[in-house]
Amino acid sequence: MIQTERALQQVLGWGRSLTGFADEHAVEAVRGGQYILQRIHPSLHNISARTGRDPRDETLTVAFYRELALLFWLDDCNDLGLIAPEQLAAVEQALGQGVPCALPGFEGCAVLRASLAALAYDRRDYAQLLDDTRCYCAALRAGHAQAAGAGRWSYAEYLHNGIDSIAYANVFCCLSLLWGLDMATLRRRPAFRQVLRLVSAIGRLQNDLHGCDMDRSAGEADNAATLLLQRYPAMPVVEFLNDELAGRTRMLDRVIGKERFPEPWGPLIEAMAAIRAQYYQTSTSRYRSDAAGGG
């Protein structure tokens, strides 16, 4: 696999063409991407004879890291106001349609989309990635607007939106696009779609539980714990969310135990379900739970 520093420099070099892009976006993307690829490397190696895609291929790996960095950047564009609203709207349209951004300062969007279109093992994955990006951007926008507005979502509405805003669909689809994981065919199976929803819900709950103290101190309202406390001040929200997390994890285990998905989907789903312990806890900036590291 490509060396960490070399990969980081390539992601940073690309990211400098995006207004508001920060070193943190590249650092966390490379760390998170390495975690995922290391967990599924044996499975990617096993299917490489069929796909012809080397799990150590530098071009594929850097493209994956850049997509992750893009997701972090988009998240902060919404939460931190890194760019003006009209710029964000133009960026979202460009990324969701796979066309150059109409405004200067965002050339990296077209570069990444063009590279992924050219690298796609299955063109259906590229079309799905554009759709997933539109869903991700819409969910970020809706969550930000809800948190800043007077109206309050129910917990069910929040989690429904949060499943899209965790961006796991983009992560999975990008992996499939680059390494030929046949996600477009698997999506036809109801059990696979159920797994995607469950693992995304698990990811949202893990993210909110891990960051609830940081979000509260930063005044961030787009968090399940904050939402529940606003509606039910006496509620033991952490216990409730941990119980929700445990229940959805059991549901996910039951589906995986019953169904048989091709490589590398088993290890990949397990890796994403374990990301709170294996990635969040070791984050040097974005996901640190102490005040000094809160981003």
GROMACS .gro file of C-alpha atoms in nm:
model
  295
    1MET     CA    1   0.000   0.000   0.000
    2ILE     CA    2   0.116   0.356  -0.070
    3GLN     CA    3   0.316   0.514   0.212
    4THR     CA    4   0.117   0.742   0.442
    5GLU     CA    5   0.319   1.060   0.384
    6ARG     CA    6   0.320   1.017   0.007
    7ALA     CA    7  -0.056   0.963   0.004
    8LEU     CA    8  -0.113   1.258   0.236
    9GLN     CA    9   0.085   1.492   0.012
   10GLN     CA   10  -0.116   1.385  -0.291
   11VAL     CA   11  -0.446   1.446  -0.113
   12LEU     CA   12  -0.323   1.781   0.019
   13GLY     CA   13  -0.202   1.884  -0.326
   14TRP     CA   14  -0.544   1.811  -0.472
   15GLY     CA   15  -0.729   1.970  -0.179
   16ARG     CA   16  -0.551   2.304  -0.218
   17SER     CA   17  -0.773   2.368  -0.521
   18LEU     CA   18  -1.078   2.372  -0.292
   19THR     CA   19  -1.156   2.692  -0.103
   20GLY     CA   20  -1.162   2.624   0.271
   21PHE     CA   21  -0.988   2.287   0.247
   22ALA     CA   22  -0.777   2.219   0.558
   23ASP     CA   23  -0.493   1.982   0.640
   24GLU     CA   24  -0.725   1.804   0.883
   25HIS     CA   25  -0.952   1.694   0.598
   26ALA     CA   26  -0.662   1.518   0.428
   27VAL     CA   27  -0.512   1.377   0.747
   28GLU     CA   28  -0.838   1.222   0.866
   29ALA     CA   29  -0.920   1.093   0.517
   30VAL     CA   30  -0.588   0.911   0.486
   31ARG     CA   31  -0.617   0.770   0.838
   32GLY     CA   32  -0.974   0.655   0.787
   33GLY     CA   33  -0.906   0.524   0.440
   34GLN     CA   34  -0.607   0.325   0.559
   35TYR     CA   35  -0.813   0.174   0.839
   36ILE     CA   36  -1.079   0.056   0.592
   37LEU     CA   37  -0.839  -0.072   0.327
   38GLN     CA   38  -0.625  -0.258   0.578
   39ARG     CA   39  -0.934  -0.436   0.713
   40ILE     CA   40  -1.047  -0.552   0.369
   41HIS     CA   41  -0.707  -0.599   0.200
   42PRO     CA   42  -0.712  -0.982   0.214
   43SER     CA   43  -1.056  -0.988   0.053
   44LEU     CA   44  -0.956  -0.737  -0.215
   45HIS     CA   45  -0.654  -0.953  -0.290
   46ASN     CA   46  -0.879  -1.260  -0.320
   47ILE     CA   47  -1.102  -1.098  -0.582
   48SER     CA   48  -0.822  -0.924  -0.774
   49ALA     CA   49  -0.792  -1.218  -1.018
   50ARG     CA   50  -1.151  -1.149  -1.124
   51THR     CA   51  -1.140  -0.771  -1.124
   52GLY     CA   52  -0.783  -0.703  -1.225
   53ARG     CA   53  -0.775  -0.433  -0.958
   54ASP     CA   54  -0.473  -0.443  -0.730
   55PRO     CA   55  -0.558  -0.348  -0.368
   56ARG     CA   56  -0.217  -0.177  -0.350
   57ASP     CA   57  -0.272   0.035  -0.663
   58GLU     CA   58  -0.162   0.390  -0.580
   59THR     CA   59  -0.398   0.564  -0.822
   60LEU     CA   60  -0.702   0.382  -0.686
   61THR     CA   61  -0.598   0.432  -0.325
   62VAL     CA   62  -0.539   0.807  -0.359
   63ALA     CA   63  -0.870   0.848  -0.542
   64PHE     CA   64  -1.044   0.680  -0.247
   65TYR     CA   65  -0.866   0.903   0.005
   66ARG     CA   66  -0.964   1.211  -0.193
   67GLU     CA   67  -1.329   1.113  -0.190
   68LEU     CA   68  -1.314   1.074   0.188
   69ALA     CA   69  -1.143   1.412   0.220
   70LEU     CA   70  -1.415   1.565   0.004
   71LEU     CA   71  -1.681   1.430   0.241
   72PHE     CA   72  -1.504   1.580   0.544
   73TRP     CA   73  -1.471   1.913   0.364
   74LEU     CA   74  -1.838   1.919   0.264
   75ASP     CA   75  -1.937   1.842   0.622
   76ASP     CA   76  -1.739   2.139   0.750
   77CYS     CA   77  -1.866   2.363   0.470
   78ASN     CA   78  -2.210   2.309   0.623
   79ASP     CA   79  -2.120   2.306   0.993
   80LEU     CA   80  -1.846   2.569   0.998
   81GLY     CA   81  -1.945   2.791   0.708
   82LEU     CA   82  -1.611   2.749   0.530
   83ILE     CA   83  -1.757   2.890   0.208
   84ALA     CA   84  -2.048   3.119   0.123
   85PRO     CA   85  -2.396   2.964   0.077
   86GLU     CA   86  -2.402   3.042  -0.295
   87GLN     CA   87  -2.062   2.877  -0.335
   88LEU     CA   88  -2.180   2.568  -0.149
   89ALA     CA   89  -2.490   2.546  -0.368
   90ALA     CA   90  -2.273   2.557  -0.682
   91VAL     CA   91  -2.036   2.295  -0.541
   92GLU     CA   92  -2.323   2.061  -0.452
   93GLN     CA   93  -2.469   2.091  -0.800
   94ALA     CA   94  -2.133   2.023  -0.963
   95LEU     CA   95  -2.055   1.719  -0.748
   96GLY     CA   96  -2.404   1.575  -0.782
   97GLN     CA   97  -2.406   1.614  -1.160
   98GLY     CA   98  -2.040   1.536  -1.228
   99VAL     CA   99  -1.973   1.867  -1.403
  100PRO     CA  100  -1.724   2.151  -1.336
  101CYS     CA  101  -1.823   2.400  -1.068
  102ALA     CA  102  -1.958   2.725  -1.213
  103LEU     CA  103  -1.756   2.931  -0.963
  104PRO     CA  104  -1.376   2.964  -0.940
  105GLY     CA  105  -1.192   2.819  -0.644
  106PHE     CA  106  -1.333   2.468  -0.659
  107GLU     CA  107  -1.145   2.305  -0.945
  108GLY     CA  108  -1.076   1.998  -0.733
  109CYS     CA  109  -1.443   1.895  -0.757
  110ALA     CA  110  -1.425   1.839  -1.132
  111VAL     CA  111  -1.082   1.678  -1.106
  112LEU     CA  112  -1.205   1.418  -0.859
  113ARG     CA  113  -1.529   1.342  -1.041
  114ALA     CA  114  -1.347   1.308  -1.375
  115SER     CA  115  -1.090   1.074  -1.223
  116LEU     CA  116  -1.357   0.854  -1.065
  117ALA     CA  117  -1.554   0.843  -1.388
  118ALA     CA  118  -1.241   0.727  -1.572
  119LEU     CA  119  -1.149   0.471  -1.304
  120ALA     CA  120  -1.496   0.319  -1.263
  121TYR     CA  121  -1.492  -0.060  -1.294
  122ASP     CA  122  -1.869  -0.046  -1.340
  123ARG     CA  123  -2.031   0.272  -1.477
  124ARG     CA  124  -2.338   0.204  -1.266
  125ASP     CA  125  -2.130   0.276  -0.957
  126TYR     CA  126  -2.033   0.618  -1.089
  127ALA     CA  127  -2.398   0.708  -1.155
  128GLN     CA  128  -2.486   0.584  -0.806
  129LEU     CA  129  -2.203   0.785  -0.650
  130LEU     CA  130  -2.347   1.103  -0.800
  131ASP     CA  131  -2.688   1.012  -0.657
  132ASP     CA  132  -2.538   0.930  -0.317
  133THR     CA  133  -2.356   1.264  -0.320
  134ARG     CA  134  -2.681   1.448  -0.386
  135CYS     CA  135  -2.841   1.263  -0.093
  136TYR     CA  136  -2.545   1.339   0.134
  137CYS     CA  137  -2.546   1.711   0.052
  138ALA     CA  138  -2.923   1.734   0.097
  139ALA     CA  139  -2.902   1.559   0.435
  140LEU     CA  140  -2.624   1.789   0.556
  141ARG     CA  141  -2.826   2.091   0.448
  142ALA     CA  142  -3.144   1.962   0.613
  143GLY     CA  143  -2.967   1.878   0.938
  144HIS     CA  144  -2.800   2.217   0.956
  145ALA     CA  145  -3.126   2.400   0.882
  146GLN     CA  146  -3.320   2.197   1.138
  147ALA     CA  147  -3.062   2.256   1.411
  148ALA     CA  148  -3.064   2.630   1.346
  149GLY     CA  149  -3.443   2.666   1.312
  150ALA     CA  150  -3.729   2.687   1.554
  151GLY     CA  151  -3.892   2.361   1.449
  152ARG     CA  152  -3.765   2.041   1.608
  153TRP     CA  153  -3.748   1.701   1.448
  154SER     CA  154  -3.858   1.386   1.622
  155TYR     CA  155  -3.586   1.131   1.694
  156ALA     CA  156  -3.713   0.916   1.403
  157GLU     CA  157  -3.686   1.208   1.159
  158TYR     CA  158  -3.341   1.294   1.283
  159LEU     CA  159  -3.211   0.938   1.244
  160HIS     CA  160  -3.369   0.903   0.899
  161ASN     CA  161  -3.179   1.211   0.783
  162GLY     CA  162  -2.867   1.111   0.977
  163ILE     CA  163  -2.836   0.783   0.788
  164ASP     CA  164  -2.768   0.984   0.469
  165SER     CA  165  -2.553   1.246   0.639
  166ILE     CA  166  -2.309   0.984   0.777
  167ALA     CA  167  -2.201   0.928   0.413
  168TYR     CA  168  -2.138   0.554   0.441
  169ALA     CA  169  -2.322   0.506   0.111
  170ASN     CA  170  -2.058   0.723  -0.059
  171VAL     CA  171  -1.777   0.530   0.106
  172PHE     CA  172  -1.915   0.192   0.001
  173CYS     CA  173  -1.999   0.306  -0.351
  174CYS     CA  174  -1.655   0.458  -0.403
  175LEU     CA  175  -1.488   0.136  -0.292
  176SER     CA  176  -1.710  -0.061  -0.529
  177LEU     CA  177  -1.635   0.179  -0.815
  178LEU     CA  178  -1.259   0.152  -0.767
  179TRP     CA  179  -1.220  -0.218  -0.686
  180GLY     CA  180  -1.514  -0.381  -0.862
  181LEU     CA  181  -1.726  -0.486  -0.563
  182ASP     CA  182  -2.048  -0.520  -0.769
  183MET     CA  183  -2.250  -0.299  -0.537
  184ALA     CA  184  -2.495  -0.207  -0.814
  185THR     CA  185  -2.603  -0.570  -0.843
  186LEU     CA  186  -2.610  -0.625  -0.467
  187ARG     CA  187  -2.840  -0.326  -0.418
  188ARG     CA  188  -3.117  -0.529  -0.581
  189ARG     CA  189  -3.120  -0.759  -0.277
  190PRO     CA  190  -3.352  -0.638   0.002
  191ALA     CA  191  -3.120  -0.785   0.266
  192PHE     CA  192  -2.825  -0.585   0.132
  193ARG     CA  193  -3.026  -0.264   0.135
  194GLN     CA  194  -3.128  -0.343   0.493
  195VAL     CA  195  -2.763  -0.391   0.588
  196LEU     CA  196  -2.671  -0.055   0.434
  197ARG     CA  197  -2.941   0.120   0.635
  198LEU     CA  198  -2.845  -0.058   0.957
  199VAL     CA  199  -2.472   0.004   0.932
  200SER     CA  200  -2.537   0.369   0.844
  201ALA     CA  201  -2.768   0.409   1.144
  202ILE     CA  202  -2.504   0.247   1.364
  203GLY     CA  203  -2.248   0.489   1.225
  204ARG     CA  204  -2.469   0.789   1.297
  205LEU     CA  205  -2.534   0.678   1.656
  206GLN     CA  206  -2.164   0.607   1.714
  207ASN     CA  207  -2.069   0.945   1.574
  208ASP     CA  208  -2.322   1.131   1.790
  209LEU     CA  209  -2.236   0.942   2.107
  210HIS     CA  210  -1.865   0.993   2.058
  211GLY     CA  211  -1.904   1.362   1.984
  212CYS     CA  212  -2.192   1.462   2.212
  213ASP     CA  213  -1.973   1.638   2.470
  214MET     CA  214  -1.773   1.820   2.203
  215ASP     CA  215  -2.091   1.919   2.020
  216ARG     CA  216  -2.251   2.050   2.338
  217SER     CA  217  -1.945   2.259   2.427
  218ALA     CA  218  -1.933   2.397   2.071
  219GLY     CA  219  -2.305   2.475   2.066
  220GLU     CA  220  -2.367   2.221   1.789
  221ALA     CA  221  -2.733   2.114   1.794
  222ASP     CA  222  -2.724   1.856   1.512
  223ASN     CA  223  -2.672   1.560   1.744
  224ALA     CA  224  -2.918   1.293   1.859
  225ALA     CA  225  -2.827   1.340   2.226
  226THR     CA  226  -2.881   1.716   2.207
  227LEU     CA  227  -3.211   1.676   2.025
  228LEU     CA  228  -3.345   1.428   2.281
  229LEU     CA  229  -3.235   1.641   2.577
  230GLN     CA  230  -3.410   1.943   2.429
  231ARG     CA  231  -3.735   1.749   2.400
  232TYR     CA  232  -3.703   1.537   2.716
  233PRO     CA  233  -3.472   1.711   2.969
  234ALA     CA  234  -3.496   1.431   3.227
  235MET     CA  235  -3.427   1.152   2.981
  236PRO     CA  236  -3.113   0.935   3.027
  237VAL     CA  237  -3.017   0.998   2.665
  238VAL     CA  238  -2.676   0.830   2.664
  239GLU     CA  239  -2.821   0.509   2.802
  240PHE     CA  240  -3.105   0.524   2.549
  241LEU     CA  241  -2.870   0.581   2.253
  242ASN     CA  242  -2.635   0.305   2.366
  243ASP     CA  243  -2.934   0.071   2.387
  244GLU     CA  244  -3.041   0.179   2.037
  245LEU     CA  245  -2.687   0.114   1.914
  246ALA     CA  246  -2.675  -0.230   2.074
  247GLY     CA  247  -3.012  -0.325   1.929
  248ARG     CA  248  -2.926  -0.219   1.575
  249THR     CA  249  -2.594  -0.400   1.602
  250ARG     CA  250  -2.775  -0.720   1.696
  251MET     CA  251  -3.012  -0.670   1.403
  252LEU     CA  252  -2.714  -0.623   1.170
  253ASP     CA  253  -2.546  -0.937   1.305
  254ARG     CA  254  -2.862  -1.138   1.243
  255VAL     CA  255  -2.891  -1.027   0.881
  256ILE     CA  256  -2.522  -1.092   0.812
  257GLY     CA  257  -2.547  -1.431   0.980
  258LYS     CA  258  -2.840  -1.528   0.761
  259GLU     CA  259  -2.723  -1.383   0.429
  260ARG     CA  260  -2.402  -1.453   0.244
  261PHE     CA  261  -2.254  -1.152   0.073
  262PRO     CA  262  -1.949  -1.185  -0.155
  263GLU     CA  263  -1.605  -1.063  -0.056
  264PRO     CA  264  -1.516  -0.813   0.076
  265TRP     CA  265  -1.856  -0.708   0.208
  266GLY     CA  266  -1.844  -0.907   0.530
  267PRO     CA  267  -1.514  -0.760   0.652
  268LEU     CA  268  -1.610  -0.418   0.516
  269ILE     CA  269  -1.938  -0.404   0.708
  270GLU     CA  270  -1.765  -0.529   1.022
  271ALA     CA  271  -1.497  -0.262   0.982
  272MET     CA  272  -1.750   0.018   0.952
  273ALA     CA  273  -1.951  -0.112   1.248
  274ALA     CA  274  -1.632  -0.110   1.461
  275ILE     CA  275  -1.511   0.232   1.350
  276ARG     CA  276  -1.594   0.404   1.679
  277ALA     CA  277  -1.337   0.199   1.871
  278GLN     CA  278  -1.083   0.153   1.593
  279TYR     CA  279  -1.082   0.500   1.434
  280TYR     CA  280  -1.259   0.763   1.642
  281GLN     CA  281  -1.067   0.679   1.956
  282THR     CA  282  -0.731   0.721   1.786
  283SER     CA  283  -0.812   1.039   1.593
  284THR     CA  284  -0.550   1.308   1.636
  285SER     CA  285  -0.785   1.598   1.568
  286ARG     CA  286  -1.139   1.556   1.437
  287TYR     CA  287  -1.271   1.285   1.669
  288ARG     CA  288  -1.070   1.334   1.986
  289SER     CA  289  -1.294   1.338   2.289
  290ASP     CA  290  -1.083   1.580   2.491
  291ALA     CA  291  -1.137   1.954   2.463
  292ALA     CA  292  -0.793   2.022   2.315
  293GLY     CA  293  -0.854   1.801   2.018
  294GLY     CA  294  -1.212   1.895   1.942
  295GLY     CA  295  -1.240   2.028   1.588
   0.00000   0.00000   0.00000
